[in-house]
Short mmCIF file of C-alpha atoms in Angstrom, two decimals:
data_model
loop_
_atom_site.label_atom_id
_atom_site.label_comp_id
_atom_site.label_asym_id
_atom_site.label_seq_id
_atom_site.Cartn_x
_atom_site.Cartn_y
_atom_site.Cartn_z
CA MET A 958 10.60 13.23 40.36
CA ILE A 959 9.33 12.78 36.85
CA ARG A 960 6.57 10.17 36.62
CA LEU A 961 7.02 7.79 33.68
CA ILE A 962 3.50 7.14 32.38
CA ALA A 963 4.21 5.03 29.32
CA ALA A 964 6.88 4.17 26.81
CA PHE A 965 6.32 2.51 23.48
CA VAL A 966 9.07 1.33 21.20
CA PHE A 967 8.79 1.52 17.45
CA GLY A 968 11.18 0.91 14.59
CA LEU A 969 12.38 4.17 13.03
CA ASN A 970 15.22 4.67 10.58
CA ALA A 971 15.16 8.45 10.73
CA ILE A 972 17.79 8.86 13.42
CA ALA A 973 19.92 5.75 13.02
CA ALA A 974 19.53 2.86 10.64
CA ASN A 975 17.65 -0.08 12.16
CA ALA A 976 17.44 1.65 15.54
CA ASP A 977 14.59 1.26 18.00
CA VAL A 978 13.43 4.61 19.33
CA ALA A 979 11.34 4.85 22.49
CA ILE A 980 8.69 7.56 22.89
CA GLN A 981 8.42 8.24 26.59
CA GLU A 982 5.36 10.02 27.97
CA LEU A 983 6.37 11.99 31.05
CA THR A 984 4.88 14.40 33.55
CA THR A 985 7.12 17.18 34.88
CA PRO A 986 7.22 18.08 38.61
CA SER A 987 4.76 20.93 37.98
CA GLY A 988 2.35 18.72 36.02
CA ILE A 989 3.21 19.44 32.37
CA ASN A 990 2.92 16.43 30.03
CA VAL A 991 5.94 15.90 27.78
CA TRP A 992 6.80 13.36 25.09
CA LEU A 993 10.48 12.48 24.86
CA VAL A 994 12.68 10.56 22.43
CA GLU A 995 16.20 10.09 23.73
CA GLU A 996 18.88 10.06 21.05
CA HIS A 997 22.39 10.40 22.44
CA SER A 998 24.43 9.78 19.31
CA ILE A 999 24.21 13.41 18.21
CA PRO A 1000 25.00 16.13 20.79
CA PHE A 1001 22.00 18.40 20.36
CA VAL A 1002 18.37 18.71 21.45
CA ALA A 1003 15.25 19.66 19.51
CA LEU A 1004 12.25 21.09 21.35
CA GLU A 1005 8.70 21.80 20.15
CA ILE A 1006 5.93 23.53 22.13
CA ASN A 1007 2.40 24.10 20.85
CA PHE A 1008 -0.08 26.26 22.75
CA VAL A 1009 -3.63 25.54 21.57
CA GLY A 1010 -5.72 28.62 20.81
CA GLY A 1011 -3.61 30.69 18.46
CA THR A 1012 -4.71 33.73 16.53
CA ALA A 1013 -8.35 32.71 16.99
CA LEU A 1014 -7.95 34.22 20.47
CA ASP A 1015 -7.46 37.75 19.12
CA GLU A 1016 -9.78 40.09 21.00
CA ASP A 1017 -12.49 42.09 19.21
CA GLY A 1018 -10.96 44.92 17.22
CA LYS A 1019 -7.44 43.56 17.82
CA ARG A 1020 -7.06 41.31 14.76
CA GLY A 1021 -3.39 40.63 14.15
CA ALA A 1022 -2.38 41.00 17.81
CA THR A 1023 -1.27 37.39 18.32
CA ASN A 1024 0.58 37.33 15.01
CA LEU A 1025 2.47 40.53 15.86
CA MET A 1026 3.13 39.39 19.42
CA MET A 1027 4.74 36.12 18.36
CA ALA A 1028 6.94 37.98 15.87
CA LEU A 1029 8.14 40.20 18.73
CA ILE A 1030 9.12 37.57 21.30
CA GLU A 1031 12.65 37.33 19.95
CA GLU A 1032 12.94 41.12 19.79
CA GLY A 1033 14.24 41.58 23.32
CA SER A 1034 13.41 40.12 26.72
CA GLY A 1035 14.43 40.49 30.33
CA ASP A 1036 17.16 43.12 30.50
CA MET A 1037 18.23 42.51 26.87
CA ILE A 1038 17.18 44.67 23.97
CA ALA A 1039 16.66 42.98 20.61
CA GLN A 1040 20.29 43.22 19.45
CA GLU A 1041 21.62 41.89 22.75
CA PHE A 1042 19.22 38.95 22.68
CA GLN A 1043 20.17 38.03 19.13
CA ALA A 1044 23.86 38.25 19.95
CA ALA A 1045 23.42 35.96 22.97
CA ARG A 1046 21.47 33.42 20.90
CA GLU A 1047 24.05 33.41 18.12
CA ALA A 1048 26.89 32.99 20.61
CA LEU A 1049 25.17 29.80 21.83
CA ALA A 1050 24.60 28.52 18.26
CA ALA A 1051 20.95 28.09 19.24
CA THR A 1052 17.94 28.40 16.96
CA TYR A 1053 14.55 29.63 18.13
CA GLU A 1054 11.41 29.98 16.03
CA PHE A 1055 8.15 31.59 17.13
CA ASP A 1056 5.13 31.08 14.90
CA SER A 1057 1.38 31.56 14.99
CA TYR A 1058 -1.57 30.12 13.13
CA ASP A 1059 -5.32 30.16 13.64
CA ASP A 1060 -5.46 27.24 16.11
CA GLY A 1061 -2.17 27.58 17.96
CA VAL A 1062 1.15 29.28 18.53
CA THR A 1063 4.36 27.28 18.34
CA ILE A 1064 7.87 27.59 19.73
CA SER A 1065 10.66 25.53 18.21
CA ALA A 1066 14.23 25.36 19.43
CA LYS A 1067 17.49 23.55 18.65
CA PHE A 1068 20.61 23.79 20.76
CA LEU A 1069 23.85 21.92 21.45
CA THR A 1070 24.09 19.70 24.50
CA GLU A 1071 27.09 21.62 25.81
CA ASN A 1072 25.09 24.88 25.68
CA ARG A 1073 21.80 23.43 26.92
CA ASP A 1074 21.59 25.26 30.24
CA GLN A 1075 22.36 28.66 28.75
CA ALA A 1076 20.17 28.11 25.68
CA VAL A 1077 17.21 27.03 27.81
CA ALA A 1078 17.69 29.97 30.18
CA LEU A 1079 17.70 32.40 27.25
CA LEU A 1080 14.61 30.80 25.71
CA ALA A 1081 12.83 30.83 29.09
CA GLN A 1082 13.60 34.53 29.34
CA ALA A 1083 12.09 35.14 25.91
CA ILE A 1084 8.95 33.12 26.69
CA ASN A 1085 8.32 34.53 30.16
CA GLN A 1086 9.78 38.04 30.06
CA PRO A 1087 9.16 39.62 26.63
CA ARG A 1088 9.85 43.34 26.57
CA PHE A 1089 7.69 44.48 23.66
CA ASP A 1090 9.70 47.67 23.40
CA GLN A 1091 7.99 50.36 21.34
CA ASP A 1092 10.81 50.62 18.81
CA ALA A 1093 10.62 46.86 18.23
CA ILE A 1094 6.84 47.02 17.89
CA ASP A 1095 7.13 49.80 15.31
CA ARG A 1096 9.82 47.96 13.35
CA VAL A 1097 8.03 44.60 13.23
CA ARG A 1098 4.67 46.29 12.66
CA GLY A 1099 6.19 47.77 9.51
CA GLN A 1100 7.14 44.28 8.34
CA VAL A 1101 3.63 43.00 8.98
CA LEU A 1102 2.10 45.91 7.11
CA ALA A 1103 4.44 45.25 4.17
CA ASN A 1104 3.25 41.64 4.12
CA ILE A 1105 -0.38 42.78 4.20
CA ALA A 1106 0.27 45.11 1.26
CA SER A 1107 1.96 42.30 -0.64
CA SER A 1108 -0.94 39.92 0.07
CA ALA A 1109 -3.36 42.45 -1.39
CA LYS A 1110 -1.62 41.91 -4.76
CA ASN A 1111 -1.38 38.12 -4.50
CA PRO A 1112 -4.25 36.31 -6.26
CA ASN A 1113 -3.92 33.23 -4.05
CA ARG A 1114 -4.11 35.28 -0.87
CA ILE A 1115 -7.05 37.27 -2.24
CA ALA A 1116 -8.85 34.02 -3.04
CA GLY A 1117 -8.15 32.66 0.44
CA GLU A 1118 -9.42 35.78 2.20
CA ALA A 1119 -12.60 35.89 0.09
CA PHE A 1120 -13.26 32.17 0.56
CA TYR A 1121 -12.76 32.12 4.32
CA SER A 1122 -14.68 35.35 4.84
CA ALA A 1123 -17.68 33.94 2.99
CA ALA A 1124 -17.39 30.55 4.69
CA PHE A 1125 -17.01 31.72 8.29
CA GLY A 1126 -18.18 35.33 8.56
CA ASP A 1127 -17.51 36.87 11.97
CA HIS A 1128 -15.81 33.76 13.37
CA PRO A 1129 -12.01 34.20 13.70
CA TYR A 1130 -11.55 31.82 10.76
CA GLY A 1131 -13.35 34.38 8.61
CA SER A 1132 -10.55 36.94 8.60
CA ASP A 1133 -6.82 36.95 7.94
CA ASP A 1134 -4.95 36.48 11.20
CA SER A 1135 -2.33 39.03 10.15
CA GLY A 1136 -5.01 41.67 10.63
CA THR A 1137 -5.77 44.69 8.49
CA VAL A 1138 -3.86 47.92 8.02
CA GLU A 1139 -6.26 49.59 10.43
CA THR A 1140 -6.18 46.96 13.18
CA VAL A 1141 -2.41 46.47 13.03
CA ASN A 1142 -1.72 50.21 13.12
CA ALA A 1143 -3.94 50.50 16.21
CA LEU A 1144 -2.16 47.77 18.23
CA THR A 1145 -0.39 49.00 21.37
CA GLN A 1146 2.23 47.67 23.76
CA ASP A 1147 -0.57 46.77 26.19
CA ASP A 1148 -2.21 44.73 23.43
CA MET A 1149 1.00 42.74 23.06
CA PHE A 1150 1.12 41.85 26.74
CA THR A 1151 -2.56 40.89 26.62
CA ALA A 1152 -2.07 38.70 23.54
CA HIS A 1153 0.92 37.05 25.22
CA ARG A 1154 -1.09 36.36 28.37
CA ASN A 1155 -4.00 34.93 26.34
CA ALA A 1156 -2.03 32.74 23.92
CA LEU A 1157 0.76 31.27 26.06
CA VAL A 1158 -0.94 29.37 28.89
CA ARG A 1159 0.32 26.27 30.65
CA SER A 1160 -2.92 24.27 30.54
CA ARG A 1161 -2.92 24.39 26.72
CA ALA A 1162 0.76 23.56 26.21
CA TYR A 1163 1.89 20.42 24.41
CA VAL A 1164 5.62 19.69 24.56
CA SER A 1165 7.94 17.27 22.76
CA VAL A 1166 11.69 16.88 23.14
CA VAL A 1167 14.05 14.83 20.96
CA GLY A 1168 17.80 14.38 21.31
CA ASP A 1169 20.66 14.18 23.73
CA ILE A 1170 18.79 14.50 27.02
CA ASP A 1171 17.35 12.01 29.48
CA ALA A 1172 14.02 11.79 31.27
CA GLU A 1173 15.36 13.15 34.54
CA ALA A 1174 16.59 16.35 32.90
CA VAL A 1175 13.54 16.99 30.74
CA GLY A 1176 11.11 17.80 33.55
CA PRO A 1177 13.09 20.65 35.17
CA MET A 1178 13.94 22.01 31.71
CA VAL A 1179 10.30 22.22 30.61
CA ASP A 1180 9.17 23.63 33.95
CA GLN A 1181 11.83 26.33 33.65
CA LEU A 1182 10.58 27.24 30.18
CA LEU A 1183 6.93 27.57 31.21
CA ALA A 1184 7.29 28.65 34.86
CA GLY A 1185 6.12 32.25 34.48
CA LEU A 1186 3.09 31.64 32.26
CA PRO A 1187 -0.53 31.78 33.45
CA GLU A 1188 -2.27 28.47 34.06
CA ASP A 1189 -5.46 29.23 32.11
CA GLY A 1190 -6.55 31.54 29.33
CA PRO A 1191 -9.73 32.87 27.69
CA ALA A 1192 -12.33 30.50 26.29
CA LEU A 1193 -11.63 29.01 22.88
CA PRO A 1194 -13.94 29.95 19.98
CA ASP A 1195 -17.08 27.92 19.34
CA HIS A 1196 -17.35 25.40 16.55
CA VAL A 1197 -18.51 26.96 13.28
CA ASP A 1198 -20.22 25.25 10.36
CA PHE A 1199 -18.84 25.65 6.84
CA GLY A 1200 -21.08 28.44 5.56
CA LEU A 1201 -20.74 28.24 1.78
CA THR A 1202 -23.19 26.55 -0.56
CA GLY A 1203 -22.53 25.47 -4.11
CA GLY A 1204 -21.72 28.14 -6.65
CA VAL A 1205 -19.09 30.55 -7.93
CA THR A 1206 -17.71 33.82 -6.59
CA VAL A 1207 -15.60 35.85 -9.02
CA VAL A 1208 -13.20 38.43 -7.60
CA PRO A 1209 -11.97 40.66 -10.46
CA PHE A 1210 -8.21 41.04 -10.63
CA ASP A 1211 -6.00 42.13 -13.49
CA THR A 1212 -3.96 39.03 -14.34
CA PRO A 1213 -3.62 36.74 -17.38
CA GLN A 1214 -4.18 33.66 -15.21
CA SER A 1215 -7.02 33.10 -12.80
CA VAL A 1216 -6.67 31.15 -9.57
CA ALA A 1217 -9.43 29.21 -7.89
CA LEU A 1218 -9.91 27.97 -4.35
CA PHE A 1219 -12.78 25.52 -4.07
CA GLY A 1220 -14.29 23.45 -1.30
CA GLN A 1221 -17.11 21.96 0.67
CA ALA A 1222 -17.70 20.78 4.23
CA GLY A 1223 -15.30 18.06 5.44
CA LEU A 1224 -14.98 15.82 8.49
CA LYS A 1225 -13.27 15.86 11.86
CA ARG A 1226 -9.85 14.32 12.43
CA ASP A 1227 -11.33 11.89 14.95
CA ASP A 1228 -14.17 10.81 12.65
CA GLU A 1229 -14.18 7.03 12.20
CA ASP A 1230 -14.13 7.59 8.43
CA PHE A 1231 -11.14 9.94 8.43
CA PHE A 1232 -8.64 7.38 7.11
CA ALA A 1233 -10.98 6.37 4.31
CA ALA A 1234 -11.44 10.04 3.40
CA TYR A 1235 -7.70 10.62 3.63
CA ILE A 1236 -7.03 7.81 1.16
CA LEU A 1237 -9.88 9.00 -1.07
CA ASN A 1238 -8.39 12.48 -1.16
CA THR A 1239 -4.99 11.05 -2.11
CA ILE A 1240 -6.64 9.37 -5.09
CA LEU A 1241 -8.80 12.35 -6.01
CA GLY A 1242 -6.35 15.22 -5.75
CA GLY A 1243 -3.59 14.60 -3.23
CA ASN A 1244 0.13 14.12 -3.62
CA GLY A 1245 1.66 10.79 -4.47
CA PRO A 1246 0.49 8.69 -7.39
CA GLN A 1247 -1.05 10.56 -10.29
CA SER A 1248 -4.34 11.87 -8.89
CA ILE A 1249 -7.60 11.87 -10.80
CA LEU A 1250 -7.75 15.66 -10.92
CA MET A 1251 -4.15 15.95 -12.07
CA GLU A 1252 -4.76 13.36 -14.78
CA GLU A 1253 -7.97 14.92 -16.05
CA VAL A 1254 -7.15 18.61 -15.71
CA ARG A 1255 -3.44 18.71 -16.50
CA GLU A 1256 -2.37 15.59 -18.35
CA LYS A 1257 -5.37 15.08 -20.63
CA ARG A 1258 -6.33 18.71 -21.25
CA GLY A 1259 -3.32 20.86 -20.36
CA LEU A 1260 -5.48 23.28 -18.38
CA THR A 1261 -3.04 23.84 -15.50
CA TYR A 1262 0.44 23.13 -14.18
CA GLY A 1263 -1.00 21.66 -11.03
CA ILE A 1264 -4.22 20.97 -9.14
CA TYR A 1265 -4.56 19.63 -5.63
CA SER A 1266 -7.20 18.78 -3.04
CA TYR A 1267 -6.71 18.38 0.69
CA LEU A 1268 -8.62 17.69 3.89
CA VAL A 1269 -8.59 20.57 6.39
CA PRO A 1270 -9.83 19.46 9.83
CA LYS A 1271 -9.35 22.63 11.85
CA ASP A 1272 -10.03 22.70 15.58
CA HIS A 1273 -13.40 24.41 15.12
CA ALA A 1274 -14.41 23.63 11.52
CA GLU A 1275 -13.89 20.95 8.88
CA MET A 1276 -13.36 21.45 5.14
CA TRP A 1277 -12.42 19.57 1.97
CA LEU A 1278 -10.59 22.07 -0.21
CA GLY A 1279 -8.81 22.26 -3.54
CA SER A 1280 -6.88 24.78 -5.58
CA VAL A 1281 -6.02 25.31 -9.25
CA ALA A 1282 -4.76 28.05 -11.59
CA SER A 1283 -5.56 28.33 -15.28
CA ALA A 1284 -5.54 30.84 -18.13
CA ASN A 1285 -8.47 33.26 -18.00
CA GLU A 1286 -9.95 31.86 -21.20
CA ARG A 1287 -9.77 28.26 -19.92
CA MET A 1288 -10.97 28.62 -16.33
CA VAL A 1289 -14.58 27.76 -17.17
CA GLU A 1290 -13.45 24.48 -18.74
CA THR A 1291 -11.21 23.81 -15.76
CA LEU A 1292 -14.03 24.19 -13.27
CA ASP A 1293 -16.31 22.03 -15.40
CA VAL A 1294 -13.77 19.21 -15.32
CA VAL A 1295 -13.37 19.53 -11.54
CA MET A 1296 -17.13 19.36 -11.08
CA ASP A 1297 -17.42 16.39 -13.43
CA GLN A 1298 -14.73 14.43 -11.58
CA TRP A 1299 -16.05 15.36 -8.14
CA SER A 1300 -19.45 14.09 -9.27
CA ARG A 1301 -18.10 10.96 -10.99
CA VAL A 1302 -16.08 9.84 -7.96
CA ALA A 1303 -19.03 10.55 -5.66
CA THR A 1304 -21.23 8.38 -7.90
CA VAL A 1305 -19.05 5.47 -9.10
CA GLY A 1306 -16.16 5.63 -6.63
CA VAL A 1307 -12.58 4.58 -7.28
CA SER A 1308 -10.97 1.32 -8.39
CA GLN A 1309 -9.08 -1.31 -6.42
CA GLU A 1310 -5.98 -0.45 -8.44
CA GLU A 1311 -6.23 3.21 -7.43
CA LEU A 1312 -6.75 2.23 -3.81
CA ASP A 1313 -3.75 -0.11 -3.79
CA ALA A 1314 -1.51 2.55 -5.37
CA ALA A 1315 -2.59 5.13 -2.77
CA LYS A 1316 -1.96 2.72 0.11
CA THR A 1317 1.49 1.86 -1.21
CA TYR A 1318 2.39 5.52 -1.44
CA LEU A 1319 0.98 6.53 1.94
CA THR A 1320 2.55 3.67 3.88
CA GLY A 1321 5.88 4.11 2.09
CA GLU A 1322 6.22 7.85 2.56
CA TYR A 1323 5.23 7.91 6.24
CA PRO A 1324 8.64 6.86 7.68
CA LEU A 1325 10.32 9.50 5.49
CA ARG A 1326 8.66 12.23 7.53
CA PHE A 1327 10.88 11.31 10.51
CA ASP A 1328 14.02 12.67 8.89
CA SER A 1329 15.35 14.87 11.71
CA ASN A 1330 15.07 15.43 15.43
CA GLN A 1331 13.10 18.62 14.80
CA ALA A 1332 10.69 16.82 12.45
CA ILE A 1333 10.11 14.09 15.04
CA ALA A 1334 9.46 16.66 17.76
CA GLY A 1335 6.96 18.42 15.51
CA ILE A 1336 5.18 15.16 14.67
CA MET A 1337 4.91 14.21 18.32
CA VAL A 1338 3.43 17.58 19.27
CA GLY A 1339 0.95 17.26 16.42
CA MET A 1340 -0.08 13.84 17.73
CA GLN A 1341 -0.66 15.27 21.18
CA VAL A 1342 -2.75 18.17 19.88
CA GLU A 1343 -4.88 15.76 17.84
CA GLY A 1344 -5.37 13.50 20.86
CA LEU A 1345 -3.62 10.54 19.24
CA PRO A 1346 -2.09 7.84 21.45
CA VAL A 1347 1.66 7.60 21.86
CA ASP A 1348 1.69 4.31 19.95
CA TYR A 1349 -0.04 5.82 16.91
CA VAL A 1350 3.22 5.69 14.94
CA ILE A 1351 3.26 1.92 15.34
CA HIS A 1352 -0.25 1.42 14.01
CA ARG A 1353 -0.72 4.27 11.58
CA ASN A 1354 0.09 2.19 8.51
CA ASP A 1355 -2.15 -0.58 9.83
CA TYR A 1356 -5.01 1.93 9.89
CA ILE A 1357 -4.29 2.79 6.26
CA ASN A 1358 -4.09 -0.85 5.17
CA ALA A 1359 -7.31 -1.74 7.01
CA VAL A 1360 -9.39 0.58 4.81
CA THR A 1361 -11.32 -1.34 2.19
CA LEU A 1362 -12.58 -0.35 -1.24
CA ASP A 1363 -16.12 -0.43 0.12
CA ASP A 1364 -15.07 1.99 2.89
CA VAL A 1365 -13.57 4.47 0.44
CA ASN A 1366 -16.46 4.37 -2.01
CA ARG A 1367 -19.05 4.66 0.77
CA VAL A 1368 -17.27 7.79 2.05
CA ALA A 1369 -17.18 9.13 -1.51
CA ARG A 1370 -20.94 8.70 -1.78
CA GLU A 1371 -21.67 10.13 1.65
CA ILE A 1372 -19.29 13.12 1.79
CA LEU A 1373 -18.32 14.27 -1.71
CA ASP A 1374 -21.05 16.71 -2.76
CA PRO A 1375 -20.53 18.40 -6.13
CA GLU A 1376 -23.72 20.44 -5.65
CA ALA A 1377 -22.20 21.95 -2.50
CA LEU A 1378 -18.81 22.70 -4.07
CA HIS A 1379 -18.08 26.43 -4.05
CA PHE A 1380 -15.42 28.08 -6.23
CA VAL A 1381 -13.81 31.43 -5.46
CA VAL A 1382 -12.04 32.59 -8.63
CA VAL A 1383 -9.64 35.55 -8.68
CA GLY A 1384 -8.74 36.98 -12.07
CA GLN A 1385 -10.55 37.82 -15.27
CA PRO A 1386 -12.08 34.44 -16.18
CA VAL A 1387 -13.75 34.62 -19.57
CA GLY A 1388 -17.42 33.60 -19.47
CA LEU A 1389 -17.56 33.13 -15.71
CA GLU A 1390 -19.69 35.24 -13.38
CA THR A 1391 -20.67 35.16 -9.70
CA THR A 1392 -23.71 33.02 -9.01
CA GLU A 1393 -26.19 33.61 -6.23
#
């Protein structure tokens, strides 16, 4: 029997106007925790699974293995070759997505209620019995190599690789998780089975289900999906400090417009000041109301089409990043304005008017994220991974509204550090050189 641990009800207009939707926290017969939202008005189910670890678990010399492995899961399983598997999925009108990133691998699925048993059985086959046929490996490897070649000509990707390499060195965060031409070409079928065994483990699985299914059916379904996976995997990477100090790194690239990725150390998602920093970032360079950086860099000076900043609390490192593109001859001015505003906000803070506008935006846009069953499933998995309580959705806007102007300006003084801000610029910026 499934054990019902807790259920919290919150108002949510995403599925049906003025409906109350209950998040149920369940444990399956085999011990897997699952979050469920029942919604029986539409006859389909959305499923989201996140396995913590991700491409950071690539073994030494095998960079790109997890990325390639996840791209191959749908390329044949059990006794089905790739074409047979795709035909079976299409016949069921089911959708499966298999993705990887540095801190996790994700599996998303959508299927009709009437096809649930067959769709789940096919997905379970893909998860537990991948074939990794050599012809599929060669075909998908070619796609990965094409993407790597394309990235080598993309200024934004070049900036990202240079920035993360300098910031994190030999840590997995320091290299592109797609791998290099050399490492990807060297990957074997055995490497795919090893990557699968390392990345998809039951003890690191977080599962959410939304749609036309009840609590009694969810447990056996999830157990069927994860039944053949190992219980434990290799150790996760250690925490790594942000390794860049203030300065500029110029990466020459033939283009009329330079791009810059800039950043400093950030803070953890569970830091008591995270909400204050989150609001501060919205004011400084986030989406929503006109940000300070957008106003100063674009509107007043016309230096760019867009500039943004964002908090990046990874599992093993924390950053506060930003990005901007500008004409080669105007990049120096652009960076000067960014530095000036970073310094000004750190020194004098923001206004009550700016804080109120940010709160209005953040509390108003939050319910809009819950616009589909799949979106809700993804949000719930994200909450689980971050260790947030099941009632977080009830109180999230309260957390935003509880932040005071003193909180935001104290965080600005304590965390924003213009002297530590490092810029990686890709292009041919006039008058700008790498600093030591």
